[in-house]
PDB file of C-alpha atoms in Angstrom:
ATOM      1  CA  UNK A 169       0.000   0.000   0.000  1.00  0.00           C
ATOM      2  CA  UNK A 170       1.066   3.523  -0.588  1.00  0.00           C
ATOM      3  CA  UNK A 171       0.659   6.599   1.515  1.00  0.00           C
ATOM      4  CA  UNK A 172       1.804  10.113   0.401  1.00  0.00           C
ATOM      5  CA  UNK A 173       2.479  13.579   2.019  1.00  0.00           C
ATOM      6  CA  UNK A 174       3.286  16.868   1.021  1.00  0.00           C
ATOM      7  CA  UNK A 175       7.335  17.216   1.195  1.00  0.00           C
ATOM      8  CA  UNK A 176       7.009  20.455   3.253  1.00  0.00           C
ATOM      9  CA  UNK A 177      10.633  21.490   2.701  1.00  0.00           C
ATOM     10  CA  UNK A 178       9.509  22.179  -1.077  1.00  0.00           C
ATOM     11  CA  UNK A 179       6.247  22.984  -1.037  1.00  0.00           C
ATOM     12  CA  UNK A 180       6.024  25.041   2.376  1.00  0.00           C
ATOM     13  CA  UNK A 181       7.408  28.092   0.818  1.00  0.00           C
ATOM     14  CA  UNK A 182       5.473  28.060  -2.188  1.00  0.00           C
ATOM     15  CA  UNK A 183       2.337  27.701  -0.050  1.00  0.00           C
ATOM     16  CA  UNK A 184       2.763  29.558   2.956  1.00  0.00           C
ATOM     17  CA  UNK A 185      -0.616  29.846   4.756  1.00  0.00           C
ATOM     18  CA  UNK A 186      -2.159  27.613   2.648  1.00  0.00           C
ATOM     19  CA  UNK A 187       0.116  24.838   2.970  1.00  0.00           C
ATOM     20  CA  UNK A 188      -2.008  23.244   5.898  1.00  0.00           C
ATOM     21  CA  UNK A 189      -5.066  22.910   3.369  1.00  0.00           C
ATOM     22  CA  UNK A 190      -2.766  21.720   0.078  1.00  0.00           C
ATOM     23  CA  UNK A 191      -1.034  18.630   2.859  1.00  0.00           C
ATOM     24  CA  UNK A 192      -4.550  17.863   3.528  1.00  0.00           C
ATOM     25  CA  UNK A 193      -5.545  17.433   0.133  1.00  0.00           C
ATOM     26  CA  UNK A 194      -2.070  15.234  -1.348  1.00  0.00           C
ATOM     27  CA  UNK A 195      -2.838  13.162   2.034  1.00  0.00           C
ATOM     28  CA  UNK A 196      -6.105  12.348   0.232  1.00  0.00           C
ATOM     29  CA  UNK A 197      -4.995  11.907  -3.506  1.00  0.00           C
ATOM     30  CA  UNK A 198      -6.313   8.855  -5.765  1.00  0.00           C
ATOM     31  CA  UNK A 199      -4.077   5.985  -6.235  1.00  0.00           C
ATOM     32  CA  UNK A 200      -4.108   6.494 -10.345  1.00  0.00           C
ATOM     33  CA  UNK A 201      -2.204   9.931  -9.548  1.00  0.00           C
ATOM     34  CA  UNK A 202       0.346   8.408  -7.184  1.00  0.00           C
ATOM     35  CA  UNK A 203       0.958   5.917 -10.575  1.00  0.00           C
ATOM     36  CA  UNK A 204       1.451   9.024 -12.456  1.00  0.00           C
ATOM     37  CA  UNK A 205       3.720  10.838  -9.757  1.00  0.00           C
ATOM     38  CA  UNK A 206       5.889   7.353  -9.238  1.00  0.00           C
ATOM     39  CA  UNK A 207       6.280   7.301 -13.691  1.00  0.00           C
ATOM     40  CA  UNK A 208       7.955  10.530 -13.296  1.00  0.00           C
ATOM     41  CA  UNK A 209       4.619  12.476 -14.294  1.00  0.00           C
ATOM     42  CA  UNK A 210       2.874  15.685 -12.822  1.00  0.00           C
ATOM     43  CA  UNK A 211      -0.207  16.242 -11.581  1.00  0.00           C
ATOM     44  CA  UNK A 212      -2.816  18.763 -11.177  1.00  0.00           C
ATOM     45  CA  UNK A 213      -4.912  18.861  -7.515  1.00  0.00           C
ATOM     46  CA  UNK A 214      -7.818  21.328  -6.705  1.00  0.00           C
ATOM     47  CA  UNK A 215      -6.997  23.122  -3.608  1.00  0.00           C
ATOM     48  CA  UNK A 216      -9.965  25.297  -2.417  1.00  0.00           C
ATOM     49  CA  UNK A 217     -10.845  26.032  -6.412  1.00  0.00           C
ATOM     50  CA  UNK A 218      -7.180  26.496  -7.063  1.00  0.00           C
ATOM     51  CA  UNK A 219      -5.866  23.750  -9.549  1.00  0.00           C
ATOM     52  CA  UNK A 220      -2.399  23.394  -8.798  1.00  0.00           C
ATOM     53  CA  UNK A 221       0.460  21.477 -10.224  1.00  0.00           C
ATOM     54  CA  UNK A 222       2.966  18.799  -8.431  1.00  0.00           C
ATOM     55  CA  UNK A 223       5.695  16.831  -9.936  1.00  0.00           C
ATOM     56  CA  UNK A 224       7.081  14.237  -8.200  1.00  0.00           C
ATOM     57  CA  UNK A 225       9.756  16.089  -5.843  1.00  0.00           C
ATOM     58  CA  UNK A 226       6.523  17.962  -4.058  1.00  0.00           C
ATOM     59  CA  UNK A 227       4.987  14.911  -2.825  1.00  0.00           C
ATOM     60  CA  UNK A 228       6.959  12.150  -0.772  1.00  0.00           C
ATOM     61  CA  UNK A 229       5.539   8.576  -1.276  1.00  0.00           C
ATOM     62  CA  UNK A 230       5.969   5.532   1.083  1.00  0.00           C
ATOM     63  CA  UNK A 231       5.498   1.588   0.379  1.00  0.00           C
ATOM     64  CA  UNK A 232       3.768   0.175   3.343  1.00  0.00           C
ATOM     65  CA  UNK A 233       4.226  -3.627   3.274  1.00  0.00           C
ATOM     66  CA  UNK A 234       1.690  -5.815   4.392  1.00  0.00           C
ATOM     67  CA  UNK A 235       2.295  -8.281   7.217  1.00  0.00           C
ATOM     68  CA  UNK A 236       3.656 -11.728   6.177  1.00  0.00           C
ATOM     69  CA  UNK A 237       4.702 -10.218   2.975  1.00  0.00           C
ATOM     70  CA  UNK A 238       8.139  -9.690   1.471  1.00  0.00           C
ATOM     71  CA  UNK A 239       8.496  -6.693  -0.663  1.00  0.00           C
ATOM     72  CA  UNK A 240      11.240  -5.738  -3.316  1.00  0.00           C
ATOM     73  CA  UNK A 241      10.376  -2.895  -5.756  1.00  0.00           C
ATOM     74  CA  UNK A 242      12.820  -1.737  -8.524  1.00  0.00           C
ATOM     75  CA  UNK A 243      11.577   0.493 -11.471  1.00  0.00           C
ATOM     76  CA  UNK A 244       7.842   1.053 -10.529  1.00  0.00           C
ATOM     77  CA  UNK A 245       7.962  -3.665 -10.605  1.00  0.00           C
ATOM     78  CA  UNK A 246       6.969  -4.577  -7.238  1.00  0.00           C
ATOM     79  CA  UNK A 247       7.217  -8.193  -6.442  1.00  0.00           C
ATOM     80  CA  UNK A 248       5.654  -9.569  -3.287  1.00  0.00           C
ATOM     81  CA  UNK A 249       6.537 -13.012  -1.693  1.00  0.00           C
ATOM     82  CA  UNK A 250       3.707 -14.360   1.060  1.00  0.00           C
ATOM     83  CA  UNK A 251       6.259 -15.832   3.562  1.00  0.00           C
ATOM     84  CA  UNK A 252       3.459 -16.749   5.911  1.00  0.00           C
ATOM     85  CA  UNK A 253       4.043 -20.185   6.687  1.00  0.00           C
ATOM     86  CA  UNK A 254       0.853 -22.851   6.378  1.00  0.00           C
ATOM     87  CA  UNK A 255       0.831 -26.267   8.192  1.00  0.00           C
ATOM     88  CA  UNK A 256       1.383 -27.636   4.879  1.00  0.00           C
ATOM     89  CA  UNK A 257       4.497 -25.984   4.495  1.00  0.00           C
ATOM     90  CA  UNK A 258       5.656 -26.558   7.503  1.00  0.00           C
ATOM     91  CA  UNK A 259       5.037 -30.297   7.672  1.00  0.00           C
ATOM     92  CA  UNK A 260       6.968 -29.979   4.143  1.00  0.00           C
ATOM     93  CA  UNK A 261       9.729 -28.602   5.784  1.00  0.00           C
ATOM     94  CA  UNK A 262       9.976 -31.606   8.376  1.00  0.00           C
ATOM     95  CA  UNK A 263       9.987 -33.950   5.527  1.00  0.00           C
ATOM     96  CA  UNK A 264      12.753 -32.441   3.817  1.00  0.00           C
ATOM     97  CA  UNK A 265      14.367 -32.049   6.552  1.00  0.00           C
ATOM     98  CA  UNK A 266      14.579 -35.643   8.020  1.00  0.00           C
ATOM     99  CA  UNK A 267      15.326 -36.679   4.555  1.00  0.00           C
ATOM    100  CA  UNK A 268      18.428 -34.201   4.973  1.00  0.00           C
ATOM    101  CA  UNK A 269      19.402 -36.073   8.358  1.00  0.00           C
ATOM    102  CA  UNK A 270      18.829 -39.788   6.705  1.00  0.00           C
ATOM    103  CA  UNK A 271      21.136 -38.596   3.912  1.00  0.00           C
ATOM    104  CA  UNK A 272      23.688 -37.876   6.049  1.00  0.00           C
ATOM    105  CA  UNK A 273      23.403 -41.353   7.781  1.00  0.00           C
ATOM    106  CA  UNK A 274      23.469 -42.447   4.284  1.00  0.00           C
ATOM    107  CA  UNK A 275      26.672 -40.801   3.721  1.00  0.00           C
ATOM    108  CA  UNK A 276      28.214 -41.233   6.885  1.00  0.00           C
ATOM    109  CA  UNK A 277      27.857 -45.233   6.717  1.00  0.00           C
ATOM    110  CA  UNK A 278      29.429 -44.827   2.673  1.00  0.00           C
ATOM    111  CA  UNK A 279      25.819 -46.272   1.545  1.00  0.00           C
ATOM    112  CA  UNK A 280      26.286 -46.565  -2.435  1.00  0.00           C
ATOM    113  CA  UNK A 281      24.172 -44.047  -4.373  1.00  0.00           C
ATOM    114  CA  UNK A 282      21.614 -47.129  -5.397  1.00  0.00           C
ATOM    115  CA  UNK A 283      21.862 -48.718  -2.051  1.00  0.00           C
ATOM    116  CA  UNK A 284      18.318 -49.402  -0.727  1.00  0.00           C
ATOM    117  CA  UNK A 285      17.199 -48.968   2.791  1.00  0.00           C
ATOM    118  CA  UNK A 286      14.579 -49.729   5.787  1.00  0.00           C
ATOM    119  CA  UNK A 287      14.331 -46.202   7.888  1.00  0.00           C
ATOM    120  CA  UNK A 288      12.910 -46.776  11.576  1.00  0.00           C
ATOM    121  CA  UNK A 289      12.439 -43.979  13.717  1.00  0.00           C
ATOM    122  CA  UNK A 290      11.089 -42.884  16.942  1.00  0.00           C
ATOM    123  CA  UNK A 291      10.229 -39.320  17.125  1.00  0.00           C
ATOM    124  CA  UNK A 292       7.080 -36.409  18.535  1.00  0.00           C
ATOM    125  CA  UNK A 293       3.363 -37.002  17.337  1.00  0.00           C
ATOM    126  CA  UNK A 294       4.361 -33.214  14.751  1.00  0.00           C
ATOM    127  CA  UNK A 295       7.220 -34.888  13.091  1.00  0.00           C
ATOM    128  CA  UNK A 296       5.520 -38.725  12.734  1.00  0.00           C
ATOM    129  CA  UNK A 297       2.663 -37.420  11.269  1.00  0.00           C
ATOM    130  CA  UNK A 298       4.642 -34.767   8.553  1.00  0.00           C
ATOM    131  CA  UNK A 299       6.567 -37.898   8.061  1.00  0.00           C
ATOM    132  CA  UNK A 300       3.622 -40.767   7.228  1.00  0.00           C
ATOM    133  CA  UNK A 301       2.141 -37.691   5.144  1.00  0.00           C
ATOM    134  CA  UNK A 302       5.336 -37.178   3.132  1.00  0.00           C
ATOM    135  CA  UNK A 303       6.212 -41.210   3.187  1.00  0.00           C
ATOM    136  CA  UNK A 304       6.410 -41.884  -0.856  1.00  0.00           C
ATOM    137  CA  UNK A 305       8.540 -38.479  -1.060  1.00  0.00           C
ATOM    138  CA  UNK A 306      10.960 -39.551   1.470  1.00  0.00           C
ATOM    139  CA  UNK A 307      11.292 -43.075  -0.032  1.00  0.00           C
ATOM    140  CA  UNK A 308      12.073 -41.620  -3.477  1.00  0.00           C
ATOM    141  CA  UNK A 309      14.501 -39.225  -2.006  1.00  0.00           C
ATOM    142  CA  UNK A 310      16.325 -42.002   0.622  1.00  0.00           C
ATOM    143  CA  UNK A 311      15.887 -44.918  -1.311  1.00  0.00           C
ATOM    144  CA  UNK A 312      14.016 -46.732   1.206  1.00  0.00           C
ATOM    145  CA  UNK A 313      11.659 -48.958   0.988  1.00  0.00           C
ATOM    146  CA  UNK A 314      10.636 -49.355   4.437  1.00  0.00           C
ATOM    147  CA  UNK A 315       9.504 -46.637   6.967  1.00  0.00           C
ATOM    148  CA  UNK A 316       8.469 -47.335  10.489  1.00  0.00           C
ATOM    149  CA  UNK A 317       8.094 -45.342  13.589  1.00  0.00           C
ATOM    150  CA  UNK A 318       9.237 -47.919  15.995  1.00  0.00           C
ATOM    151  CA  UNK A 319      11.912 -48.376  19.049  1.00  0.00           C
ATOM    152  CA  UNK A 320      15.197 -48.757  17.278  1.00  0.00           C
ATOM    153  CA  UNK A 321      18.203 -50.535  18.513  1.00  0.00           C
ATOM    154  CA  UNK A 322      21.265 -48.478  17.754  1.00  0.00           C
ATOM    155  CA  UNK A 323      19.340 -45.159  17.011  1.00  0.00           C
ATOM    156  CA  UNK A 324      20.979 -41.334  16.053  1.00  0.00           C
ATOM    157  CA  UNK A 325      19.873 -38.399  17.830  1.00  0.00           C
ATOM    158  CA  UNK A 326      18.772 -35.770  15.677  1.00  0.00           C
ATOM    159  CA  UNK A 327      16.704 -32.162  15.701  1.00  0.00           C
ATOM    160  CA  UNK A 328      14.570 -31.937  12.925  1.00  0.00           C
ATOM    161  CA  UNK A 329      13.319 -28.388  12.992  1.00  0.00           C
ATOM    162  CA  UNK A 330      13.291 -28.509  16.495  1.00  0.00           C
ATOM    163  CA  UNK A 331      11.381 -31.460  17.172  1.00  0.00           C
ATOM    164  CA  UNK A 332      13.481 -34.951  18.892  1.00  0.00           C
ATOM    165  CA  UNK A 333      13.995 -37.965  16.076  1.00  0.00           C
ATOM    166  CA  UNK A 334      16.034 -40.947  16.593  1.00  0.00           C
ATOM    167  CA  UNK A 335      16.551 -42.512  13.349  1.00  0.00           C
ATOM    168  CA  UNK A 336      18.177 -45.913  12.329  1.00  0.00           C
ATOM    169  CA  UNK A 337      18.610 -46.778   9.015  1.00  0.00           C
ATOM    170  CA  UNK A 338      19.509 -49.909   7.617  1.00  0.00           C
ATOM    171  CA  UNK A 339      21.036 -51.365   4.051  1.00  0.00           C
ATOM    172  CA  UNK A 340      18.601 -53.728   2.287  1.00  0.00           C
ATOM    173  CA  UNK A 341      19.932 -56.054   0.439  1.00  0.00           C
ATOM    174  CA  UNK A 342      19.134 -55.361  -3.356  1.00  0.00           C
TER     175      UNK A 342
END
């Protein structure tokens, strides 16, 4: 969103006493002529049946974000990412990230590339169910063909996005 206001250091001394009522008026102007004023263009207000003109140095305009939005704006283009974060996403995010911790294991026990594997886990009620949700992703991504949340023998402790996992993983043979 956009708000605007009279850039006083210009405009007070062409104004004077009247500069009160012309602030009041750019504080109310119509988004079409803060288009114009951002393309460089001027613009003609009606201050108490006056019609004035204002390029862009007489009026200051500010981009207001909007919460859970990030903004970048280059060349009148703005382009505005929603960073608000859904349960969806976030159970997403578990599921690559205990994939990132099982290929670790993977590469920490020098699995081959093609090596298959059974993953069993023990781990909070967030993280099992982001994990049975995301199950055929993970066992295309880990080669596994087994998933189970079960007690596991000789387990590693990991954080996955803050939540407690102990993960084994085994090699299957192919």
């Amino acid at each position: 969103t956009f708000s605007e206001k009279a850039n006083f250091k210009i405009l007070g001394k062409k104004f004077g006493p009247k500069m009160k009522k012309v602030a009041q008026v750019i504080s109310q102007i119509r988004t079409d002529l803060i288009v114009q004023l951002m393309d460089g263009q001027t613009i003609s207000l009606d201050v108490e049946g006056e019609t004035f003109s204002f390029d862009p140095n007489d009026i200051l305009i500010q981009r207001h974000e909007k919460e859970g939005l990030l903004v970048l704006t280059e060349n009148n283009l703005t382009v505005a990412l929603d960073t608000e974060l859904t349960e969806a996403l976030i159970e997403e995010g578990f599921a690559r990230e205990f994939i990132n911790k099982v290929q670790n294991m993977r590469k920490d026990m020098n699995l081959e590339v093609m090596d298959n594997i059974q993953i069993d886990y023990q781990t909070t009620a967030k993280l099992q169910k982001a994990i049975h949700q995301f199950d055929p992703f993970i066992k295309t991504e880990t080669l596994a063909l087994k998933i189970e949340s079960k007690s596991v023998d000789k387990p590693i402790q990991w954080d996955v996005n803050g939540e407690n996992c102990e993960i084994e993983i085994k090699k299957l043979s192919n």
